[in-house]
Amino acid sequence: MAITMKTRITELLGIRYPIIQGGMQWVGRAELAAAVSNAGGLGILTALTQPTPDALAAEIERCRGMTDSPFGVNLTILPTASPPPYEQYLDVVIQSGIKVLETAGQSPKEFIVKAKAAGVKIVHKCTAVRHALSAERNGVDAISIDGFECAGHPGEDDIGGLVLIPAAARQVKIPLVASGGIADGRGMAAALVLGAEGVNMGTRFCATKEAPIHDDIKQALVGASERQTNIIFRTLHNSGRVLKNTISDEVVATERRPGGCEFGDIRHLVAGARGRAALETGDVNSGLVWAGQVVGLIDDIPTCEALIQRMVADCQAQLAVGRSYFL
Ligand SMILES: Cc1cc2nc3c(=O)[nH]c(=O)nc-3n(C[C@H](O)[C@H](O)[C@H](O)COP(=O)(O)O)c2cc1C
């Protein structure tokens, strides 16, 4: 019989298992989001992967054609010289009837007010307890707390999940999702024990059959050990964790040069178009490939359904193992 679970996260998001696929630039498309939602988790489309707000509306419709289950949209708001039309993307989320928004980066209060007024639940992803508390005060519905292990931007505090998750759980009152460093039932069990009511995964979902990226990239994730990520942009105070490859090695070397480095020195290496091309062509050394330390825990490329079923069953089994130590 299929396992069912109930936490404040499953209740809030209307999902069967408290497992979320975090927003992922170039990867968070309909194929993956629908597969995760069909498997009982929450799939998330990445708004800025779509070139325009209209294209996001079309992608939402495409995803609806692939699943009847709820799915969400990620809106990542980062400081940039020429920002995309964030509010128009938000308007598309609202007008399309999407019920869950994952925000990351900044989360302007007026966006929160607008989304909530439209009945959208907001899961705000952040990397520090103080940011979680401020988002909670601003009215978000849940917090995803992203530990230093994570792919993407882990912040500048370098606090791993083993401390960050309970530190957040002690203070945050709204439902908490643990993110970063989780790839299997063991990690999920740990997250629940540390005080989270759900988990968010990025890298693990890249190595699934439905992830819309080249198979050679998935194989590179399977082949990598937990030591094979790099932290880039550290000297620019915008740290990012990516797969270790010739490009990210060169970025790190440039940053460590005596005299330091300006963004202009590495711009040609880190261009989003190069990263996208790497994912599409499978040439792992041609651009940045965002990935977390959990690459060391990934050794197959299952369907999302098989992955989620296995995780939930293993999580239950691991919790039972823990209990068995008490006589
Ligand atoms: C390829 C890739 C792209 C990502 N892009 C984004 C993004 O655009 N916005 C965002 O909020 N997080 C992004 N992330 C971070 C994930 O949503 C998630 O927080 C993170 O992967 C969790 O850590 P894990 O990889 O250890 O599971 C990305 C992660 C990956 C692997």
XYZ file of C-alpha atoms and ligand atoms in Angstrom:
358
model
C 0.000 0.000 0.000
C 1.300 3.457 -0.875
C 2.633 5.445 2.060
C 0.833 8.674 2.815
C 2.199 11.535 4.851
C 0.749 14.563 6.544
C 2.694 17.621 7.660
C 1.855 21.301 7.615
C 3.661 21.451 4.266
C 1.555 18.730 2.613
C -1.558 20.470 3.952
C -0.479 23.952 2.878
C 0.551 22.933 -0.627
C -2.059 20.240 -1.247
C 0.505 17.536 -2.013
C 0.913 13.906 -1.029
C 4.548 13.918 0.042
C 6.419 16.893 1.524
C 8.999 16.898 -1.265
C 9.514 20.020 -3.384
C 11.546 20.455 -6.549
C 13.150 23.878 -6.146
C 13.285 26.428 -8.945
C 16.157 25.743 -11.332
C 17.249 28.007 -14.142
C 17.030 26.162 -17.514
C 15.943 22.939 -15.784
C 12.644 23.897 -14.131
C 10.465 23.365 -17.186
C 7.117 21.646 -17.611
C 8.522 18.132 -18.172
C 10.232 18.064 -14.778
C 7.672 20.010 -12.769
C 4.823 17.830 -14.045
C 6.751 14.622 -13.324
C 7.437 15.682 -9.728
C 3.829 16.730 -9.161
C 2.509 13.533 -10.743
C 4.724 11.611 -8.317
C 3.079 13.307 -5.329
C 5.621 16.083 -4.692
C 5.468 19.727 -5.725
C 7.029 20.494 -9.097
C 8.079 24.086 -9.712
C 8.488 25.964 -12.991
C 11.261 28.541 -13.030
C 9.786 31.824 -14.211
C 12.991 33.373 -15.534
C 13.802 30.316 -17.664
C 11.036 31.676 -19.881
C 12.171 34.672 -21.941
C 9.003 36.706 -21.358
C 5.998 36.734 -19.028
C 3.838 35.535 -21.956
C 6.161 32.590 -22.466
C 5.724 31.745 -18.774
C 1.943 31.758 -19.249
C 2.357 29.313 -22.152
C 4.691 27.094 -20.090
C 2.150 27.002 -17.259
C -0.485 25.843 -19.752
C 1.905 23.226 -21.141
C 2.512 21.943 -17.605
C -1.239 21.814 -16.964
C -1.481 19.582 -20.013
C 0.895 17.139 -18.316
C -0.481 17.024 -14.771
C -3.705 17.512 -12.854
C -1.768 17.904 -9.600
C -0.709 21.232 -8.129
C 2.581 22.737 -9.209
C 4.252 26.051 -8.391
C 6.385 28.759 -9.959
C 9.760 30.067 -8.739
C 10.548 33.762 -8.997
C 14.181 34.534 -8.227
C 14.764 38.219 -7.605
C 18.437 39.101 -7.792
C 20.032 42.526 -7.997
C 21.066 43.119 -11.591
C 21.871 46.084 -13.775
C 18.953 45.423 -16.119
C 16.301 43.542 -14.140
C 13.685 41.420 -15.905
C 10.055 42.564 -15.519
C 9.553 40.738 -12.213
C 6.136 42.160 -11.502
C 4.825 41.097 -14.904
C 6.007 37.540 -14.226
C 4.210 37.722 -10.880
C 1.054 38.933 -12.622
C 1.187 35.911 -14.935
C 1.487 33.603 -11.903
C -1.585 35.207 -10.387
C -3.627 35.370 -13.591
C -2.807 31.754 -14.454
C -4.298 30.572 -11.172
C -1.019 29.192 -9.795
C -1.428 28.587 -6.069
C 2.193 28.285 -4.923
C 5.009 30.749 -5.503
C 8.576 29.986 -4.459
C 10.430 33.252 -4.011
C 14.200 33.465 -3.704
C 16.676 36.302 -3.447
C 14.847 39.426 -2.429
C 11.152 39.198 -1.762
C 9.656 42.659 -1.892
C 6.816 43.140 0.562
C 4.504 44.543 -2.123
C 4.876 41.301 -4.126
C 3.974 39.292 -1.036
C 0.903 41.410 -0.397
C -0.189 41.169 -4.034
C 0.320 37.403 -4.285
C -1.393 36.709 -0.985
C -4.370 38.867 -1.915
C -4.774 36.603 -4.945
C -4.719 33.475 -2.774
C -1.199 32.403 -3.755
C 0.811 30.650 -1.041
C 4.393 31.864 -0.801
C 7.308 29.619 0.103
C 10.288 31.911 0.576
C 13.683 30.300 0.157
C 16.556 31.865 2.053
C 19.898 30.981 3.587
C 19.840 32.623 7.018
C 17.568 32.502 10.054
C 17.407 36.294 10.205
C 16.134 36.407 6.622
C 13.606 33.681 7.379
C 12.275 35.659 10.331
C 11.994 38.811 8.297
C 10.115 36.963 5.513
C 7.831 35.474 8.168
C 7.120 38.956 9.504
C 6.359 40.090 5.967
C 3.683 37.427 5.684
C 5.053 34.515 3.634
C 3.353 31.157 4.273
C 6.388 28.884 4.604
C 10.173 29.065 4.679
C 12.609 26.940 2.726
C 15.957 27.172 4.499
C 18.902 26.456 2.217
C 22.059 25.137 3.883
C 25.627 25.702 2.730
C 25.640 22.335 0.935
C 23.112 23.562 -1.597
C 23.428 24.199 -5.287
C 22.883 27.804 -6.272
C 23.454 30.678 -3.876
C 24.168 29.509 -0.302
C 24.720 33.020 1.062
C 27.871 34.136 2.843
C 27.431 32.620 6.315
C 28.511 29.065 5.424
C 26.162 27.328 7.864
C 25.475 23.699 6.955
C 22.038 22.164 7.249
C 22.798 20.234 10.424
C 22.907 23.530 12.310
C 20.873 25.799 10.035
C 17.729 23.653 9.920
C 17.272 23.329 13.712
C 18.390 26.935 14.210
C 15.551 27.967 11.918
C 13.104 25.454 13.395
C 13.668 26.906 16.860
C 12.524 30.342 15.790
C 10.350 30.160 12.699
C 6.713 29.478 13.499
C 5.346 28.963 10.004
C 6.045 25.606 8.283
C 9.704 25.009 7.482
C 11.199 23.164 4.517
C 14.794 21.924 4.630
C 16.786 22.538 1.479
C 20.325 21.806 0.377
C 22.201 18.555 0.737
C 19.179 16.280 0.560
C 19.074 13.499 -2.014
C 17.610 10.423 -0.367
C 15.376 9.045 2.365
C 18.148 9.270 4.909
C 18.509 13.006 4.314
C 14.764 13.438 4.354
C 14.475 11.604 7.682
C 17.228 13.780 9.125
C 15.498 16.948 7.929
C 12.227 15.932 9.570
C 14.002 15.130 12.843
C 15.837 18.466 12.715
C 12.508 20.259 12.683
C 11.526 20.652 9.037
C 8.151 19.494 7.762
C 9.285 18.977 4.206
C 12.324 18.918 1.945
C 13.350 20.850 -1.132
C 15.770 19.364 -3.667
C 17.471 20.698 -6.750
C 20.518 18.693 -7.789
C 18.888 15.305 -7.147
C 16.036 16.180 -9.519
C 18.537 17.122 -12.254
C 19.604 13.479 -12.316
C 16.183 12.075 -13.165
C 14.839 10.742 -16.428
C 12.441 13.653 -16.873
C 14.926 16.492 -16.214
C 15.129 18.342 -19.548
C 18.928 18.389 -19.767
C 21.475 16.364 -21.729
C 22.155 12.844 -20.519
C 25.906 13.530 -20.349
C 25.260 16.180 -17.700
C 23.184 13.710 -15.683
C 26.049 11.195 -16.000
C 28.497 13.872 -14.801
C 26.360 14.369 -11.680
C 26.286 10.604 -11.085
C 30.058 10.408 -11.542
C 30.960 13.312 -9.226
C 31.939 12.869 -5.582
C 30.865 15.174 -2.744
C 34.202 17.004 -3.154
C 33.501 18.028 -6.715
C 31.762 21.354 -6.383
C 33.255 24.827 -6.394
C 32.147 27.977 -4.631
C 32.346 30.793 -7.159
C 31.693 34.530 -6.750
C 32.932 34.355 -3.163
C 35.060 37.457 -3.558
C 32.075 39.271 -5.068
C 29.953 38.394 -1.984
C 27.460 36.551 -4.144
C 28.667 32.985 -3.557
C 27.367 30.272 -5.828
C 27.884 26.516 -5.663
C 28.466 24.809 -8.992
C 29.926 21.580 -10.300
C 33.711 21.519 -10.427
C 34.729 21.757 -14.080
C 37.307 23.630 -16.112
C 35.137 26.769 -16.209
C 34.414 26.943 -12.477
C 38.061 26.098 -11.707
C 39.101 29.049 -13.867
C 36.635 31.361 -12.137
C 37.975 30.365 -8.727
C 41.589 30.761 -9.880
C 40.807 34.221 -11.292
C 39.131 35.246 -8.042
C 42.193 34.143 -6.077
C 44.597 36.117 -8.237
C 46.714 38.596 -6.288
C 44.954 41.914 -6.591
C 41.553 40.254 -6.770
C 39.040 40.148 -9.519
C 36.165 42.173 -10.841
C 33.064 40.728 -12.421
C 34.290 41.922 -15.798
C 37.272 39.532 -15.495
C 35.039 36.469 -15.341
C 31.919 37.630 -17.182
C 32.843 35.695 -20.335
C 33.141 32.455 -18.326
C 29.952 32.681 -16.316
C 27.475 33.919 -18.931
C 24.069 32.305 -18.505
C 24.009 31.395 -22.194
C 27.129 29.250 -21.731
C 25.616 27.418 -18.785
C 22.457 26.803 -20.754
C 24.480 25.482 -23.691
C 26.370 23.091 -21.392
C 23.087 21.651 -20.133
C 21.710 21.305 -23.654
C 24.767 19.959 -25.473
C 26.092 17.812 -22.647
C 29.547 19.421 -22.882
C 30.147 19.610 -19.154
C 33.201 21.869 -19.435
C 31.627 24.526 -21.618
C 29.825 26.562 -18.963
C 28.721 26.695 -15.336
C 26.719 23.653 -14.211
C 24.962 24.484 -10.960
C 25.064 21.555 -8.539
C 25.338 20.896 -4.807
C 27.455 18.617 -2.630
C 24.779 15.931 -2.906
C 26.362 14.941 -6.207
C 28.334 12.609 -3.934
C 25.102 10.826 -3.001
C 23.668 10.422 -6.498
C 24.371 7.176 -8.302
C 21.473 6.617 -10.638
C 19.010 8.366 -12.926
C 15.535 7.204 -11.882
C 12.145 8.566 -12.890
C 10.772 11.158 -10.463
C 8.107 8.650 -9.477
C 10.689 5.970 -8.596
C 12.872 8.519 -6.785
C 10.071 9.889 -4.639
C 8.651 6.455 -3.801
C 12.100 5.250 -2.798
C 12.809 8.352 -0.734
C 9.567 8.168 1.181
C 9.967 4.446 1.903
C 13.622 4.886 2.944
C 12.723 7.884 5.100
C 10.175 5.810 6.967
C 12.651 2.939 7.341
C 15.429 5.241 8.592
C 13.154 6.780 11.193
C 12.323 3.264 12.387
C 16.052 2.469 12.648
C 16.513 5.511 14.866
C 13.650 4.419 17.083
C 15.064 0.916 17.386
C 18.082 2.274 19.268
C 15.865 3.037 22.256
C 15.238 0.038 24.468
C 20.768 23.608 -12.020
C 20.244 24.411 -10.867
C 19.721 25.673 -11.086
C 19.181 26.416 -10.022
N 18.595 27.615 -10.275
C 17.924 28.249 -9.278
C 17.164 29.416 -9.551
O 17.093 29.905 -10.683
N 16.497 29.995 -8.513
C 16.534 29.473 -7.250
O 15.876 30.019 -6.355
N 17.267 28.381 -6.965
C 17.943 27.757 -7.947
N 18.637 26.602 -7.666
C 18.654 26.099 -6.270
C 17.570 25.042 -6.008
O 16.281 25.558 -6.172
C 17.667 24.495 -4.594
O 17.492 25.528 -3.650
C 18.998 23.809 -4.341
O 19.375 23.050 -5.466
C 18.919 22.924 -3.124
O 20.140 22.292 -2.922
P 20.466 20.804 -3.473
O 20.900 20.995 -4.872
O 21.525 20.322 -2.568
O 19.203 19.991 -3.408
C 19.215 25.876 -8.707
C 19.778 24.613 -8.497
C 20.283 23.883 -9.550
C 20.860 22.505 -9.288
